[in-house]
Amino acid sequence: MAVLVLAGAGCGKNSDSEGAKSAGSDKDCVAKTDTKVGMAFDVGGRGDQSFNDSAAKGLDKAECELGFEVQTAEAQDGEAESAREGRLQQLVDAGYNPVIAVGFAYSASLSKVAKANPKVNFAIVDDAAPGDNIANLLFAEEEGSFLVGAAAALKSESGNIGFVGGVETPLIKKFEAGYTAGAKTVKKDIKVQVRYLSQPPDFSGFGDPAKGKTTAEGMFDAGADVVYHAAGGSGGGVFEAAAAADKKAIGVDSDQALTADAAVKDVILTSMLKNIDVAVFTYLEAVKSGDIPTGPTTYDLKVDGVGYSTTGGQVDDIKDKLDDYKKQIIDGTITVPSK
């Protein structure tokens, strides 16, 4: 197990001057400190152009601007719970503190490892894992999804749209709930097709572009003209299906019109932005200051924790309407369901 975990970490991003300057900063990075930060990615890892990459962006920024030494490792499809636990413990044993787990699938293993290492600080993205030394970085995914659901309905010509979820869990159901609510607020009778790529404990739905493609193809064949994915790395297949059908797709977590393959960027109507990078960097800033947070912090529309992208200009003509919905959500006029 130790060998496997070290191999995973070795494939991640190590701290060095060249790596720090690749973090997207236009200035020289600060001098290194003694703080070592470990990050355990979910399935798909760095390079998924979505969820994990957003977390990596925040880590890269902290490496450069805060001077932290960083190390990463990532989960594999179909791995046992013991592998996640071992990965976290290996980072602890190597002196990384804090350790950040990216994704709710780490909840059980992180709770166990955090309890066994009370002097180490941990953070987890997307779950409220209990523990006196755990920070929970949470998001109002339903609010951002409401806005892209409204965009889909406003842009749909067929009155038929789709939602592809990676794994059918309570978290991903929040995306579905918000998306459907936003679409039906615009058009009460709009049809929303819903499919999930896998069921827990099978998390392969977050890393199976081929399945994402065939699922989206089925939706387009059934009349959808816009499909939103909350499926991590599988979303690349949704974009491919949209391009082949000459239809539109909606990205998730990152601004995927900036990160997706050039051949499919034009089909991305918008993306639901989930600013994991902001949450990660904010947490690490607190670590730097010595005021390390624990417990839940929720990033919603009020603090720009979620939102929608405008890259490509495809929603420019409806931006005023989307921003009005955003205002109504923030002031409480609209309550977005999370189930």
Short mmCIF file of C-alpha atoms in Angstrom, two decimals:
data_model
loop_
_atom_site.label_atom_id
_atom_site.label_comp_id
_atom_site.label_asym_id
_atom_site.label_seq_id
_atom_site.Cartn_x
_atom_site.Cartn_y
_atom_site.Cartn_z
CA MET A 1 0.00 0.00 0.00
CA ALA A 2 2.77 2.44 0.87
CA VAL A 3 4.44 1.85 -2.48
CA LEU A 4 1.18 2.46 -4.34
CA VAL A 5 0.47 5.65 -2.45
CA LEU A 6 3.96 7.02 -3.00
CA ALA A 7 3.67 6.24 -6.69
CA GLY A 8 0.43 8.20 -6.81
CA ALA A 9 2.00 11.12 -5.03
CA GLY A 10 5.04 10.96 -7.25
CA CYS A 11 2.83 11.44 -10.28
CA GLY A 12 1.42 14.59 -8.72
CA LYS A 13 2.79 18.09 -8.70
CA ASN A 14 5.92 18.53 -6.62
CA SER A 15 7.10 21.87 -5.30
CA ASP A 16 9.90 23.45 -7.33
CA SER A 17 10.61 26.83 -8.88
CA GLU A 18 9.52 25.82 -12.36
CA GLY A 19 6.29 24.30 -11.05
CA ALA A 20 5.54 27.37 -8.96
CA LYS A 21 5.88 29.67 -11.93
CA SER A 22 3.44 27.53 -13.89
CA ALA A 23 0.72 28.29 -11.36
CA GLY A 24 -0.66 31.08 -13.50
CA SER A 25 0.91 33.96 -11.59
CA ASP A 26 2.31 36.89 -13.58
CA LYS A 27 4.81 37.67 -10.85
CA ASP A 28 7.70 35.88 -9.23
CA CYS A 29 6.71 33.46 -6.50
CA VAL A 30 7.52 34.14 -2.86
CA ALA A 31 10.25 32.32 -0.98
CA LYS A 32 9.44 28.85 0.29
CA THR A 33 8.21 28.35 3.83
CA ASP A 34 8.31 25.25 6.03
CA THR A 35 4.59 24.55 5.53
CA LYS A 36 3.90 21.42 3.48
CA VAL A 37 0.42 21.01 1.99
CA GLY A 38 -0.88 17.69 0.69
CA MET A 39 -3.84 17.35 -1.66
CA ALA A 40 -5.61 14.09 -2.52
CA PHE A 41 -7.56 14.37 -5.77
CA ASP A 42 -10.71 12.46 -6.63
CA VAL A 43 -11.07 10.15 -9.66
CA GLY A 44 -9.83 11.90 -12.79
CA GLY A 45 -7.18 13.89 -10.95
CA ARG A 46 -5.38 16.91 -12.29
CA GLY A 47 -6.23 17.36 -15.94
CA ASP A 48 -9.95 16.57 -15.71
CA GLN A 49 -10.67 20.15 -16.94
CA SER A 50 -13.34 20.45 -14.26
CA PHE A 51 -13.62 19.60 -10.55
CA ASN A 52 -10.08 18.47 -9.69
CA ASP A 53 -8.50 21.15 -11.85
CA SER A 54 -10.38 23.84 -9.98
CA ALA A 55 -8.96 22.57 -6.68
CA ALA A 56 -5.51 22.32 -8.24
CA LYS A 57 -5.71 25.95 -9.35
CA GLY A 58 -6.16 27.06 -5.73
CA LEU A 59 -3.28 24.86 -4.60
CA ASP A 60 -1.00 26.18 -7.33
CA LYS A 61 -1.79 29.74 -6.32
CA ALA A 62 -0.99 28.97 -2.68
CA GLU A 63 2.28 27.34 -3.69
CA CYS A 64 3.38 30.45 -5.54
CA GLU A 65 1.86 33.28 -3.49
CA LEU A 66 2.10 31.77 -0.01
CA GLY A 67 5.33 29.82 -0.46
CA PHE A 68 3.97 26.42 0.51
CA GLU A 69 5.57 23.16 -0.52
CA VAL A 70 2.89 20.97 -2.08
CA GLN A 71 2.36 17.34 -3.00
CA THR A 72 -0.59 15.68 -4.70
CA ALA A 73 -1.95 12.19 -5.23
CA GLU A 74 -5.11 10.94 -6.90
CA ALA A 75 -7.76 8.26 -6.62
CA GLN A 76 -8.19 5.44 -9.11
CA ASP A 77 -11.39 4.01 -10.53
CA GLY A 78 -12.75 1.15 -8.46
CA GLU A 79 -10.25 1.43 -5.63
CA ALA A 80 -11.05 0.17 -2.14
CA GLU A 81 -11.77 2.53 0.75
CA SER A 82 -8.47 1.41 2.27
CA ALA A 83 -6.64 2.97 -0.69
CA ARG A 84 -8.12 6.40 0.06
CA GLU A 85 -7.29 6.01 3.73
CA GLY A 86 -3.76 4.91 2.90
CA ARG A 87 -3.24 7.84 0.53
CA LEU A 88 -4.21 10.37 3.20
CA GLN A 89 -2.13 8.67 5.89
CA GLN A 90 0.90 8.56 3.60
CA LEU A 91 0.70 12.32 3.12
CA VAL A 92 0.49 12.75 6.90
CA ASP A 93 3.46 10.41 7.44
CA ALA A 94 5.48 12.45 4.93
CA GLY A 95 4.95 15.57 7.02
CA TYR A 96 2.18 17.30 5.06
CA ASN A 97 -0.04 19.46 7.26
CA PRO A 98 -2.66 20.44 6.29
CA VAL A 99 -4.00 17.70 4.03
CA ILE A 100 -6.88 18.53 1.69
CA ALA A 101 -9.18 15.82 0.33
CA VAL A 102 -10.96 16.74 -2.91
CA GLY A 103 -14.40 15.15 -3.11
CA PHE A 104 -17.08 13.64 -0.89
CA ALA A 105 -15.82 10.12 -1.63
CA TYR A 106 -13.01 10.79 0.88
CA SER A 107 -15.42 11.49 3.74
CA ALA A 108 -15.20 8.19 5.61
CA SER A 109 -11.44 7.75 5.16
CA LEU A 110 -10.66 11.36 6.04
CA SER A 111 -12.75 11.19 9.23
CA LYS A 112 -10.84 8.09 10.28
CA VAL A 113 -7.39 9.47 9.46
CA ALA A 114 -8.17 12.83 11.08
CA LYS A 115 -9.25 11.13 14.30
CA ALA A 116 -6.03 9.12 14.35
CA ASN A 117 -3.92 12.27 13.76
CA PRO A 118 -5.45 14.99 15.98
CA LYS A 119 -2.45 17.33 15.61
CA VAL A 120 -2.79 17.44 11.81
CA ASN A 121 -5.26 19.79 10.10
CA PHE A 122 -7.50 18.50 7.34
CA ALA A 123 -9.96 19.98 4.87
CA ILE A 124 -12.46 18.26 2.60
CA VAL A 125 -14.20 19.66 -0.44
CA ASP A 126 -17.90 18.86 -0.83
CA ASP A 127 -18.75 17.10 2.40
CA ALA A 128 -19.43 17.90 6.04
CA ALA A 129 -17.15 15.28 7.56
CA PRO A 130 -17.19 15.74 11.37
CA GLY A 131 -14.02 16.29 13.36
CA ASP A 132 -12.38 18.94 15.52
CA ASN A 133 -9.47 19.21 13.07
CA ILE A 134 -11.50 19.15 9.82
CA ALA A 135 -12.62 22.12 7.71
CA ASN A 136 -15.59 21.45 5.41
CA LEU A 137 -15.48 23.45 2.17
CA LEU A 138 -19.06 23.38 0.90
CA PHE A 139 -20.90 25.01 -2.01
CA ALA A 140 -24.44 25.97 -2.95
CA GLU A 141 -24.29 23.99 -6.20
CA GLU A 142 -28.05 24.21 -6.58
CA GLU A 143 -27.87 28.01 -6.87
CA GLY A 144 -25.34 28.04 -9.69
CA SER A 145 -27.18 25.18 -11.38
CA PHE A 146 -30.42 27.19 -11.23
CA LEU A 147 -28.79 29.91 -13.32
CA VAL A 148 -27.49 27.54 -16.01
CA GLY A 149 -30.86 25.76 -16.01
CA ALA A 150 -32.50 29.10 -16.73
CA ALA A 151 -29.94 29.69 -19.49
CA ALA A 152 -30.70 26.29 -21.01
CA ALA A 153 -34.44 26.99 -21.05
CA LEU A 154 -34.00 30.48 -22.47
CA LYS A 155 -31.80 29.12 -25.27
CA SER A 156 -33.67 25.88 -25.98
CA GLU A 157 -35.70 25.84 -29.19
CA SER A 158 -37.11 22.35 -28.71
CA GLY A 159 -38.38 22.75 -25.14
CA ASN A 160 -36.35 19.65 -24.28
CA ILE A 161 -33.07 19.70 -22.33
CA GLY A 162 -30.92 17.17 -20.48
CA PHE A 163 -28.89 16.60 -17.33
CA VAL A 164 -26.07 14.04 -17.07
CA GLY A 165 -24.89 13.28 -13.53
CA GLY A 166 -21.68 11.40 -12.90
CA VAL A 167 -22.77 9.38 -9.86
CA GLU A 168 -26.23 9.46 -8.28
CA THR A 169 -25.40 10.84 -4.85
CA PRO A 170 -27.09 13.53 -2.71
CA LEU A 171 -24.41 16.01 -3.81
CA ILE A 172 -24.99 15.53 -7.54
CA LYS A 173 -28.74 15.53 -6.99
CA LYS A 174 -28.28 19.14 -5.81
CA PHE A 175 -27.03 20.03 -9.30
CA GLU A 176 -30.02 18.29 -10.86
CA ALA A 177 -32.51 19.95 -8.51
CA GLY A 178 -31.20 23.45 -9.16
CA TYR A 179 -30.93 22.94 -12.90
CA THR A 180 -34.48 21.64 -13.19
CA ALA A 181 -35.85 24.43 -10.99
CA GLY A 182 -34.12 27.10 -13.05
CA ALA A 183 -35.36 25.66 -16.33
CA LYS A 184 -38.94 25.31 -15.11
CA THR A 185 -38.94 28.83 -13.71
CA VAL A 186 -38.39 30.00 -17.29
CA LYS A 187 -40.66 27.43 -18.98
CA LYS A 188 -42.99 25.46 -16.73
CA ASP A 189 -43.62 22.77 -19.32
CA ILE A 190 -40.03 22.23 -20.44
CA LYS A 191 -38.91 18.59 -20.57
CA VAL A 192 -35.79 17.72 -18.57
CA GLN A 193 -34.20 14.35 -19.33
CA VAL A 194 -32.07 13.01 -16.46
CA ARG A 195 -29.49 10.23 -16.52
CA TYR A 196 -26.72 9.12 -14.14
CA LEU A 197 -23.61 7.29 -15.35
CA SER A 198 -23.03 5.11 -12.26
CA GLN A 199 -24.38 4.34 -8.81
CA PRO A 200 -22.36 4.41 -5.58
CA PRO A 201 -20.11 2.80 -4.53
CA ASP A 202 -19.10 2.80 -8.21
CA PHE A 203 -17.63 6.27 -8.84
CA SER A 204 -16.48 5.55 -12.39
CA GLY A 205 -19.17 7.93 -13.66
CA PHE A 206 -16.79 10.79 -12.95
CA GLY A 207 -14.11 9.44 -15.27
CA ASP A 208 -15.82 7.74 -18.22
CA PRO A 209 -16.01 10.09 -21.25
CA ALA A 210 -17.22 7.27 -23.51
CA LYS A 211 -20.24 6.65 -21.31
CA GLY A 212 -20.85 10.39 -21.04
CA LYS A 213 -20.88 10.58 -24.82
CA THR A 214 -23.31 7.72 -25.41
CA THR A 215 -25.64 9.00 -22.68
CA ALA A 216 -25.72 12.50 -24.15
CA GLU A 217 -26.20 11.08 -27.65
CA GLY A 218 -29.34 9.36 -26.40
CA MET A 219 -30.65 12.64 -25.02
CA PHE A 220 -29.98 14.54 -28.24
CA ASP A 221 -31.62 11.73 -30.23
CA ALA A 222 -34.65 12.07 -27.93
CA GLY A 223 -35.03 15.77 -28.73
CA ALA A 224 -32.81 17.64 -26.27
CA ASP A 225 -30.92 20.60 -27.69
CA VAL A 226 -29.00 21.56 -24.52
CA VAL A 227 -27.38 19.09 -22.06
CA TYR A 228 -25.77 20.05 -18.73
CA HIS A 229 -23.27 17.68 -17.17
CA ALA A 230 -22.16 17.34 -13.55
CA ALA A 231 -19.91 14.41 -14.30
CA GLY A 232 -16.30 15.50 -13.93
CA GLY A 233 -14.03 13.99 -16.56
CA SER A 234 -16.98 12.27 -18.25
CA GLY A 235 -18.16 15.68 -19.40
CA GLY A 236 -15.70 15.62 -22.29
CA GLY A 237 -17.86 12.94 -23.87
CA VAL A 238 -20.97 15.10 -23.44
CA PHE A 239 -19.23 17.89 -25.34
CA GLU A 240 -18.25 15.49 -28.13
CA ALA A 241 -21.87 14.32 -28.45
CA ALA A 242 -23.09 17.93 -28.60
CA ALA A 243 -20.59 18.77 -31.33
CA ALA A 244 -21.62 15.74 -33.40
CA ALA A 245 -25.31 16.60 -33.03
CA ASP A 246 -24.80 20.32 -33.65
CA LYS A 247 -26.39 21.04 -30.27
CA LYS A 248 -25.25 22.79 -27.08
CA ALA A 249 -23.80 21.62 -23.77
CA ILE A 250 -23.19 23.22 -20.38
CA GLY A 251 -19.99 22.66 -18.42
CA VAL A 252 -19.44 22.45 -14.70
CA ASP A 253 -17.07 23.52 -11.89
CA SER A 254 -14.55 25.29 -14.14
CA ASP A 255 -15.13 27.61 -17.11
CA GLN A 256 -14.94 24.73 -19.55
CA ALA A 257 -15.03 26.92 -22.64
CA LEU A 258 -11.49 27.81 -21.56
CA THR A 259 -10.33 24.31 -20.59
CA ALA A 260 -12.03 21.91 -23.00
CA ASP A 261 -10.53 20.63 -26.23
CA ALA A 262 -10.55 23.26 -28.97
CA ALA A 263 -12.75 21.04 -31.16
CA VAL A 264 -15.67 21.27 -28.72
CA LYS A 265 -15.34 24.72 -27.13
CA ASP A 266 -17.92 26.26 -29.46
CA VAL A 267 -20.68 23.93 -28.23
CA ILE A 268 -20.31 25.06 -24.60
CA LEU A 269 -23.16 27.50 -23.97
CA THR A 270 -21.97 28.35 -20.45
CA SER A 271 -20.55 26.58 -17.40
CA MET A 272 -21.75 26.41 -13.82
CA LEU A 273 -18.80 27.89 -11.96
CA LYS A 274 -17.96 26.29 -8.64
CA ASN A 275 -15.01 28.24 -7.36
CA ILE A 276 -13.20 25.48 -5.53
CA ASP A 277 -9.94 27.29 -6.19
CA VAL A 278 -11.20 30.25 -4.16
CA ALA A 279 -12.24 28.01 -1.27
CA VAL A 280 -8.91 26.15 -1.26
CA PHE A 281 -6.84 29.32 -1.43
CA THR A 282 -8.93 31.05 1.25
CA TYR A 283 -8.46 28.06 3.54
CA LEU A 284 -4.70 28.04 2.93
CA GLU A 285 -4.48 31.79 3.55
CA ALA A 286 -5.99 31.10 6.97
CA VAL A 287 -3.41 28.35 7.50
CA LYS A 288 -0.71 30.89 6.65
CA SER A 289 -2.09 33.35 9.21
CA GLY A 290 -2.30 30.69 11.90
CA ASP A 291 -6.08 31.02 12.27
CA ILE A 292 -6.94 27.60 10.89
CA PRO A 293 -10.68 27.13 10.35
CA THR A 294 -12.66 24.03 11.24
CA GLY A 295 -16.26 23.06 10.59
CA PRO A 296 -18.40 24.06 7.62
CA THR A 297 -18.02 27.09 5.36
CA THR A 298 -20.51 27.39 2.49
CA TYR A 299 -19.65 29.28 -0.68
CA ASP A 300 -22.84 30.51 -2.36
CA LEU A 301 -23.98 33.20 -4.80
CA LYS A 302 -23.66 35.90 -2.15
CA VAL A 303 -19.89 35.42 -1.98
CA ASP A 304 -19.46 34.38 -5.65
CA GLY A 305 -18.73 30.83 -4.55
CA VAL A 306 -20.84 29.66 -7.49
CA GLY A 307 -22.04 31.33 -10.66
CA TYR A 308 -22.07 31.01 -14.43
CA SER A 309 -19.53 31.76 -17.16
CA THR A 310 -19.86 34.10 -20.14
CA THR A 311 -16.84 32.96 -22.17
CA GLY A 312 -17.68 32.79 -25.86
CA GLY A 313 -20.50 35.33 -25.60
CA GLN A 314 -23.26 32.77 -26.10
CA VAL A 315 -25.30 34.00 -23.13
CA ASP A 316 -24.62 37.71 -23.57
CA ASP A 317 -28.14 38.30 -24.88
CA ILE A 318 -29.73 36.74 -21.78
CA LYS A 319 -27.22 37.95 -19.19
CA ASP A 320 -29.59 40.59 -17.80
CA LYS A 321 -32.24 37.93 -17.18
CA LEU A 322 -29.75 35.57 -15.54
CA ASP A 323 -28.42 38.34 -13.32
CA ASP A 324 -31.96 39.22 -12.28
CA TYR A 325 -32.50 35.60 -11.21
CA LYS A 326 -29.20 35.76 -9.35
CA LYS A 327 -30.36 38.88 -7.50
CA GLN A 328 -33.67 37.23 -6.59
CA ILE A 329 -31.85 34.19 -5.18
CA ILE A 330 -29.50 36.35 -3.13
CA ASP A 331 -32.30 38.50 -1.70
CA GLY A 332 -34.47 35.48 -0.94
CA THR A 333 -37.24 36.13 -3.47
CA ILE A 334 -36.38 32.79 -5.08
CA THR A 335 -35.60 29.78 -2.89
CA VAL A 336 -33.68 27.16 -4.83
CA PRO A 337 -34.37 23.51 -3.91
CA SER A 338 -31.41 21.28 -3.11
CA LYS A 339 -33.32 18.01 -3.50
#
